[in-house]
Amino acid sequence: MLLRGGRRAALLLSVSAAASVAGAGALARRDPDTAVYASASPPLRHALSAAAEGLLSGTRLFSPWPLPPPYQGFPIINSFASASVSPAKLSDQGSAGISDDSRCGPGCLGRNSIAKAASAVGPAVVNISCTQDAHGWLLKESIGSGTIIDPDGTILTCAHVVADFQSTKAVVRGKVSVTLQDGREFEGVVLNADRHSDIAVVKIKSKTPLPAARLGSSSRLQPGDWVVALGCPLSLQNTVTAGIVSCVDRKSSDLGLGGLRREYLQTDCAINQGNSGGPLVNLDGEIIGVNVMKVRNADGLSFAVPIDSVVKIVDNFKKNGRVVRPWLGLKMLDLNPMIISQLKEKSSTFPDVRKGVLVPMVTPGSPAEQAGFRPGDVVVEFGGRSVESIKEIIDIMGDKVGVPFKVLVKRANNVTVTLTVIPDDADASR
C-alpha cells in the first residue's frame, strides 16, 4: 500500500468513500483511530472509487475525468496528498495551522497573538473615576480608562474623563481615583488636559515602580491591521476587545466636528462608556492610539487619537505647560492628480501644479489675510520645504507662534508669489 506518513488520512478518505459505494473490503482494514468518514455526491464517489482502486493496486494513478489533449493522463496523486494532515494531529493544530506562535513571523496572526498583546499591556491599564460631591451628596461621577506609560505613575487618559473646560482652561471634575488591574487604588492628580485633542495626563504616587506600557508608532499602521482595545467599559475592569484598523486618517470634519483640524484612527473594536482613555494596541503589545469616542447607535465605528499625535501633545505639556497650536486662518485642501484634473477642467487658468495644498478660503483679519493669501492660491512650499499635504504644513510650524514663515504659492495663469506669514496662537485667537 502507499500509506506513508501524512498521506495516511487523505488516502483513507478516498478509500473509505469508495468502499462505502463499491462495497470494497477496505473498510475491514481501516484503523478506528485514524479513519475519516465523508459523504459525497455520486460523481465524486465514482471518481474516488477509481482513485482508490489505483492506490490499492499499486498502479500509477491517472485522472478519471476526460481531459482534452495534451492533458490526458495527467497524474492527480498530489491533489490528494499535498494538503493532507493526520487526524491524530488535528487536535494539535492552532487557528493558523500550528500548535503555537513559534513560527509566526511579523504581521502573522497566530492563535495567541491577541492574547499576548493584551497581556503585555493589561497590567498597565487602569480604571479612572472622578466624583464631585457636596456635603456628602454625590453630585456627579465620571468613569474612564487610562494607561500607565512610565513606572513613576504617569498615566495617559482622555481629558473629558477628568476635566471640564471653561473657555480653554481645564477644571478638574473632582476627586480622581485610579484603580490598577491588581486591585490597588491611588488618588490621582491631573497634571495637564487639552480640550482640542481630548488628551490628559494624570499622575499617581507609588512606593514601588508601576507596570508601564510601551509606546509604538501610528505612522506605520495600514487599514486592515489587527488592533486590540483595552479598558474598563461600564467599570468592568480588564476588558479586551479586538478588531481591525478601518481608516488611518479619519478627519474631524468627516465626523461633523468643528474647531481645529484633527485626525483619528478608525477601528471596529467594541468601545463603550468607560473605554475612553484606554489604549489601542498593536499585535506587538505597543500603544498606537488612545480611544476617545464611538458613534452612538452604530456598531464598529470607534475612534482613537494616534499615538504619534499624543507624543507631541505630551511634549508640549512638558515644554509649555499646554499645547501651543499656531493658527494661520486658512481653510486648506490636499491636492492629488484627480482633483487637479477636475479643477483644470473647470478653469483653464488653474496653475500647472502636480501637488500642493489648495486654499479655498481665507479668514478675514487672520494672519493669512494680513500676509496676502487669496482664495484659489496653491501652496507649493512652506518654510523653504516642498509640501503636498496640510499635515506637512502643521508639522513644519510645530509650536512656533510669532515666527515668520516664507510661503511660495501659485496663482491663476501660473503666477508665482512669495508671502511671509506669522502664525498666531490658536487659543489666543479664538
mmCIF file with all atom_site columns, N, CA, C and O in Angstrom, residues 294-321:
data_model
loop_
_atom_site.group_PDB
_atom_site.id
_atom_site.type_symbol
_atom_site.label_atom_id
_atom_site.label_alt_id
_atom_site.label_comp_id
_atom_site.label_asym_id
_atom_site.label_entity_id
_atom_site.label_seq_id
_atom_site.pdbx_PDB_ins_code
_atom_site.Cartn_x
_atom_site.Cartn_y
_atom_site.Cartn_z
_atom_site.occupancy
_atom_site.B_iso_or_equiv
_atom_site.pdbx_formal_charge
_atom_site.auth_seq_id
_atom_site.auth_comp_id
_atom_site.auth_asym_id
_atom_site.auth_atom_id
_atom_site.pdbx_PDB_model_num
ATOM 1   N N  . LYS A 1 294 ? -16.916 56.822 20.202 1.00 0.00 ? 294 LYS A N  1
ATOM 2   C CA . LYS A 1 294 ? -17.581 55.957 19.238 1.00 0.00 ? 294 LYS A CA 1
ATOM 3   C C  . LYS A 1 294 ? -18.806 56.686 18.705 1.00 0.00 ? 294 LYS A C  1
ATOM 4   O O  . LYS A 1 294 ? -19.242 57.699 19.273 1.00 0.00 ? 294 LYS A O  1
ATOM 5   N N  . VAL A 1 295 ? -19.344 56.193 17.612 1.00 0.00 ? 295 VAL A N  1
ATOM 6   C CA . VAL A 1 295 ? -20.570 56.764 17.061 1.00 0.00 ? 295 VAL A CA 1
ATOM 7   C C  . VAL A 1 295 ? -21.748 56.132 17.775 1.00 0.00 ? 295 VAL A C  1
ATOM 8   O O  . VAL A 1 295 ? -21.889 54.903 17.810 1.00 0.00 ? 295 VAL A O  1
ATOM 9   N N  . ARG A 1 296 ? -22.596 56.974 18.354 1.00 0.00 ? 296 ARG A N  1
ATOM 10  C CA . ARG A 1 296 ? -23.746 56.466 19.107 1.00 0.00 ? 296 ARG A CA 1
ATOM 11  C C  . ARG A 1 296 ? -24.712 55.743 18.171 1.00 0.00 ? 296 ARG A C  1
ATOM 12  O O  . ARG A 1 296 ? -24.918 56.146 17.036 1.00 0.00 ? 296 ARG A O  1
ATOM 13  N N  . ASN A 1 297 ? -25.269 54.673 18.660 1.00 0.00 ? 297 ASN A N  1
ATOM 14  C CA . ASN A 1 297 ? -26.237 53.867 17.907 1.00 0.00 ? 297 ASN A CA 1
ATOM 15  C C  . ASN A 1 297 ? -25.646 53.281 16.635 1.00 0.00 ? 297 ASN A C  1
ATOM 16  O O  . ASN A 1 297 ? -26.354 53.065 15.649 1.00 0.00 ? 297 ASN A O  1
ATOM 17  N N  . ALA A 1 298 ? -24.345 53.047 16.638 1.00 0.00 ? 298 ALA A N  1
ATOM 18  C CA . ALA A 1 298 ? -23.691 52.409 15.494 1.00 0.00 ? 298 ALA A CA 1
ATOM 19  C C  . ALA A 1 298 ? -22.643 51.437 16.012 1.00 0.00 ? 298 ALA A C  1
ATOM 20  O O  . ALA A 1 298 ? -21.949 51.721 16.984 1.00 0.00 ? 298 ALA A O  1
ATOM 21  N N  . ASP A 1 299 ? -22.554 50.282 15.384 1.00 0.00 ? 299 ASP A N  1
ATOM 22  C CA . ASP A 1 299 ? -21.556 49.288 15.775 1.00 0.00 ? 299 ASP A CA 1
ATOM 23  C C  . ASP A 1 299 ? -20.364 49.367 14.826 1.00 0.00 ? 299 ASP A C  1
ATOM 24  O O  . ASP A 1 299 ? -20.494 49.616 13.639 1.00 0.00 ? 299 ASP A O  1
ATOM 25  N N  . GLY A 1 300 ? -19.185 49.124 15.369 1.00 0.00 ? 300 GLY A N  1
ATOM 26  C CA . GLY A 1 300 ? -17.994 49.066 14.538 1.00 0.00 ? 300 GLY A CA 1
ATOM 27  C C  . GLY A 1 300 ? -17.470 50.406 14.075 1.00 0.00 ? 300 GLY A C  1
ATOM 28  O O  . GLY A 1 300 ? -16.759 50.477 13.075 1.00 0.00 ? 300 GLY A O  1
ATOM 29  N N  . LEU A 1 301 ? -17.816 51.487 14.776 1.00 0.00 ? 301 LEU A N  1
ATOM 30  C CA . LEU A 1 301 ? -17.316 52.824 14.429 1.00 0.00 ? 301 LEU A CA 1
ATOM 31  C C  . LEU A 1 301 ? -16.731 53.457 15.688 1.00 0.00 ? 301 LEU A C  1
ATOM 32  O O  . LEU A 1 301 ? -17.420 54.141 16.436 1.00 0.00 ? 301 LEU A O  1
ATOM 33  N N  . SER A 1 302 ? -15.454 53.191 15.919 1.00 0.00 ? 302 SER A N  1
ATOM 34  C CA . SER A 1 302 ? -14.759 53.709 17.089 1.00 0.00 ? 302 SER A CA 1
ATOM 35  C C  . SER A 1 302 ? -13.541 54.500 16.635 1.00 0.00 ? 302 SER A C  1
ATOM 36  O O  . SER A 1 302 ? -12.981 54.235 15.568 1.00 0.00 ? 302 SER A O  1
ATOM 37  N N  . PHE A 1 303 ? -13.113 55.446 17.477 1.00 0.00 ? 303 PHE A N  1
ATOM 38  C CA . PHE A 1 303 ? -12.045 56.353 17.067 1.00 0.00 ? 303 PHE A CA 1
ATOM 39  C C  . PHE A 1 303 ? -11.035 56.534 18.190 1.00 0.00 ? 303 PHE A C  1
ATOM 40  O O  . PHE A 1 303 ? -11.382 56.542 19.373 1.00 0.00 ? 303 PHE A O  1
ATOM 41  N N  . ALA A 1 304 ? -9.780  56.696 17.786 1.00 0.00 ? 304 ALA A N  1
ATOM 42  C CA . ALA A 1 304 ? -8.679  56.867 18.732 1.00 0.00 ? 304 ALA A CA 1
ATOM 43  C C  . ALA A 1 304 ? -7.741  57.954 18.227 1.00 0.00 ? 304 ALA A C  1
ATOM 44  O O  . ALA A 1 304 ? -7.581  58.142 17.013 1.00 0.00 ? 304 ALA A O  1
ATOM 45  N N  . VAL A 1 305 ? -7.127  58.670 19.167 1.00 0.00 ? 305 VAL A N  1
ATOM 46  C CA . VAL A 1 305 ? -6.111  59.657 18.808 1.00 0.00 ? 305 VAL A CA 1
ATOM 47  C C  . VAL A 1 305 ? -4.813  58.906 18.513 1.00 0.00 ? 305 VAL A C  1
ATOM 48  O O  . VAL A 1 305 ? -4.356  58.114 19.353 1.00 0.00 ? 305 VAL A O  1
ATOM 49  N N  . PRO A 1 306 ? -4.204  59.092 17.343 1.00 0.00 ? 306 PRO A N  1
ATOM 50  C CA . PRO A 1 306 ? -2.956  58.386 17.020 1.00 0.00 ? 306 PRO A CA 1
ATOM 51  C C  . PRO A 1 306 ? -1.864  58.683 18.050 1.00 0.00 ? 306 PRO A C  1
ATOM 52  O O  . PRO A 1 306 ? -1.734  59.824 18.500 1.00 0.00 ? 306 PRO A O  1
ATOM 53  N N  . ILE A 1 307 ? -1.082  57.676 18.404 1.00 0.00 ? 307 ILE A N  1
ATOM 54  C CA . ILE A 1 307 ? -0.084  57.855 19.451 1.00 0.00 ? 307 ILE A CA 1
ATOM 55  C C  . ILE A 1 307 ? 1.001   58.857 19.032 1.00 0.00 ? 307 ILE A C  1
ATOM 56  O O  . ILE A 1 307 ? 1.578   59.547 19.885 1.00 0.00 ? 307 ILE A O  1
ATOM 57  N N  . ASP A 1 308 ? 1.284   58.966 17.735 1.00 0.00 ? 308 ASP A N  1
ATOM 58  C CA . ASP A 1 308 ? 2.270   59.953 17.290 1.00 0.00 ? 308 ASP A CA 1
ATOM 59  C C  . ASP A 1 308 ? 1.816   61.365 17.643 1.00 0.00 ? 308 ASP A C  1
ATOM 60  O O  . ASP A 1 308 ? 2.631   62.217 18.027 1.00 0.00 ? 308 ASP A O  1
ATOM 61  N N  . SER A 1 309 ? 0.519   61.625 17.522 1.00 0.00 ? 309 SER A N  1
ATOM 62  C CA . SER A 1 309 ? -0.031  62.930 17.907 1.00 0.00 ? 309 SER A CA 1
ATOM 63  C C  . SER A 1 309 ? 0.008   63.098 19.419 1.00 0.00 ? 309 SER A C  1
ATOM 64  O O  . SER A 1 309 ? 0.293   64.187 19.929 1.00 0.00 ? 309 SER A O  1
ATOM 65  N N  . VAL A 1 310 ? -0.286  62.022 20.142 1.00 0.00 ? 310 VAL A N  1
ATOM 66  C CA . VAL A 1 310 ? -0.289  62.078 21.612 1.00 0.00 ? 310 VAL A CA 1
ATOM 67  C C  . VAL A 1 310 ? 1.107   62.412 22.136 1.00 0.00 ? 310 VAL A C  1
ATOM 68  O O  . VAL A 1 310 ? 1.254   63.206 23.076 1.00 0.00 ? 310 VAL A O  1
ATOM 69  N N  . VAL A 1 311 ? 2.131   61.826 21.541 1.00 0.00 ? 311 VAL A N  1
ATOM 70  C CA . VAL A 1 311 ? 3.512   62.085 21.979 1.00 0.00 ? 311 VAL A CA 1
ATOM 71  C C  . VAL A 1 311 ? 3.845   63.569 21.831 1.00 0.00 ? 311 VAL A C  1
ATOM 72  O O  . VAL A 1 311 ? 4.464   64.174 22.725 1.00 0.00 ? 311 VAL A O  1
ATOM 73  N N  . LYS A 1 312 ? 3.424   64.173 20.723 1.00 0.00 ? 312 LYS A N  1
ATOM 74  C CA . LYS A 1 312 ? 3.670   65.607 20.518 1.00 0.00 ? 312 LYS A CA 1
ATOM 75  C C  . LYS A 1 312 ? 2.924   66.441 21.563 1.00 0.00 ? 312 LYS A C  1
ATOM 76  O O  . LYS A 1 312 ? 3.435   67.458 22.049 1.00 0.00 ? 312 LYS A O  1
ATOM 77  N N  . ILE A 1 313 ? 1.708   66.019 21.886 1.00 0.00 ? 313 ILE A N  1
ATOM 78  C CA . ILE A 1 313 ? 0.913   66.735 22.894 1.00 0.00 ? 313 ILE A CA 1
ATOM 79  C C  . ILE A 1 313 ? 1.595   66.668 24.259 1.00 0.00 ? 313 ILE A C  1
ATOM 80  O O  . ILE A 1 313 ? 1.717   67.675 24.968 1.00 0.00 ? 313 ILE A O  1
ATOM 81  N N  . VAL A 1 314 ? 2.068   65.479 24.633 1.00 0.00 ? 314 VAL A N  1
ATOM 82  C CA . VAL A 1 314 ? 2.755   65.313 25.921 1.00 0.00 ? 314 VAL A CA 1
ATOM 83  C C  . VAL A 1 314 ? 4.033   66.139 25.944 1.00 0.00 ? 314 VAL A C  1
ATOM 84  O O  . VAL A 1 314 ? 4.378   66.752 26.972 1.00 0.00 ? 314 VAL A O  1
ATOM 85  N N  . ASP A 1 315 ? 4.755   66.177 24.830 1.00 0.00 ? 315 ASP A N  1
ATOM 86  C CA . ASP A 1 315 ? 5.965   67.007 24.755 1.00 0.00 ? 315 ASP A CA 1
ATOM 87  C C  . ASP A 1 315 ? 5.628   68.485 24.962 1.00 0.00 ? 315 ASP A C  1
ATOM 88  O O  . ASP A 1 315 ? 6.380   69.217 25.621 1.00 0.00 ? 315 ASP A O  1
ATOM 89  N N  . ASN A 1 316 ? 4.495   68.924 24.394 1.00 0.00 ? 316 ASN A N  1
ATOM 90  C CA . ASN A 1 316 ? 4.047   70.303 24.603 1.00 0.00 ? 316 ASN A CA 1
ATOM 91  C C  . ASN A 1 316 ? 3.706   70.554 26.057 1.00 0.00 ? 316 ASN A C  1
ATOM 92  O O  . ASN A 1 316 ? 3.997   71.628 26.605 1.00 0.00 ? 316 ASN A O  1
ATOM 93  N N  . PHE A 1 317 ? 3.068   69.577 26.699 1.00 0.00 ? 317 PHE A N  1
ATOM 94  C CA . PHE A 1 317 ? 2.760   69.711 28.129 1.00 0.00 ? 317 PHE A CA 1
ATOM 95  C C  . PHE A 1 317 ? 4.039   69.959 28.923 1.00 0.00 ? 317 PHE A C  1
ATOM 96  O O  . PHE A 1 317 ? 4.099   70.827 29.799 1.00 0.00 ? 317 PHE A O  1
ATOM 97  N N  . LYS A 1 318 ? 5.072   69.169 28.618 1.00 0.00 ? 318 LYS A N  1
ATOM 98  C CA . LYS A 1 318 ? 6.331   69.278 29.363 1.00 0.00 ? 318 LYS A CA 1
ATOM 99  C C  . LYS A 1 318 ? 7.042   70.596 29.070 1.00 0.00 ? 318 LYS A C  1
ATOM 100 O O  . LYS A 1 318 ? 7.630   71.206 29.958 1.00 0.00 ? 318 LYS A O  1
ATOM 101 N N  . LYS A 1 319 ? 6.981   71.027 27.813 1.00 0.00 ? 319 LYS A N  1
ATOM 102 C CA . LYS A 1 319 ? 7.728   72.211 27.395 1.00 0.00 ? 319 LYS A CA 1
ATOM 103 C C  . LYS A 1 319 ? 7.016   73.513 27.731 1.00 0.00 ? 319 LYS A C  1
ATOM 104 O O  . LYS A 1 319 ? 7.627   74.479 28.211 1.00 0.00 ? 319 LYS A O  1
ATOM 105 N N  . ASN A 1 320 ? 5.691   73.548 27.476 1.00 0.00 ? 320 ASN A N  1
ATOM 106 C CA . ASN A 1 320 ? 4.942   74.803 27.598 1.00 0.00 ? 320 ASN A CA 1
ATOM 107 C C  . ASN A 1 320 ? 3.856   74.784 28.676 1.00 0.00 ? 320 ASN A C  1
ATOM 108 O O  . ASN A 1 320 ? 3.237   75.813 28.936 1.00 0.00 ? 320 ASN A O  1
ATOM 109 N N  . GLY A 1 321 ? 3.605   73.609 29.246 1.00 0.00 ? 321 GLY A N  1
ATOM 110 C CA . GLY A 1 321 ? 2.520   73.511 30.219 1.00 0.00 ? 321 GLY A CA 1
ATOM 111 C C  . GLY A 1 321 ? 1.155   73.382 29.569 1.00 0.00 ? 321 GLY A C  1
ATOM 112 O O  . GLY A 1 321 ? 0.149   73.174 30.249 1.00 0.00 ? 321 GLY A O  1
#
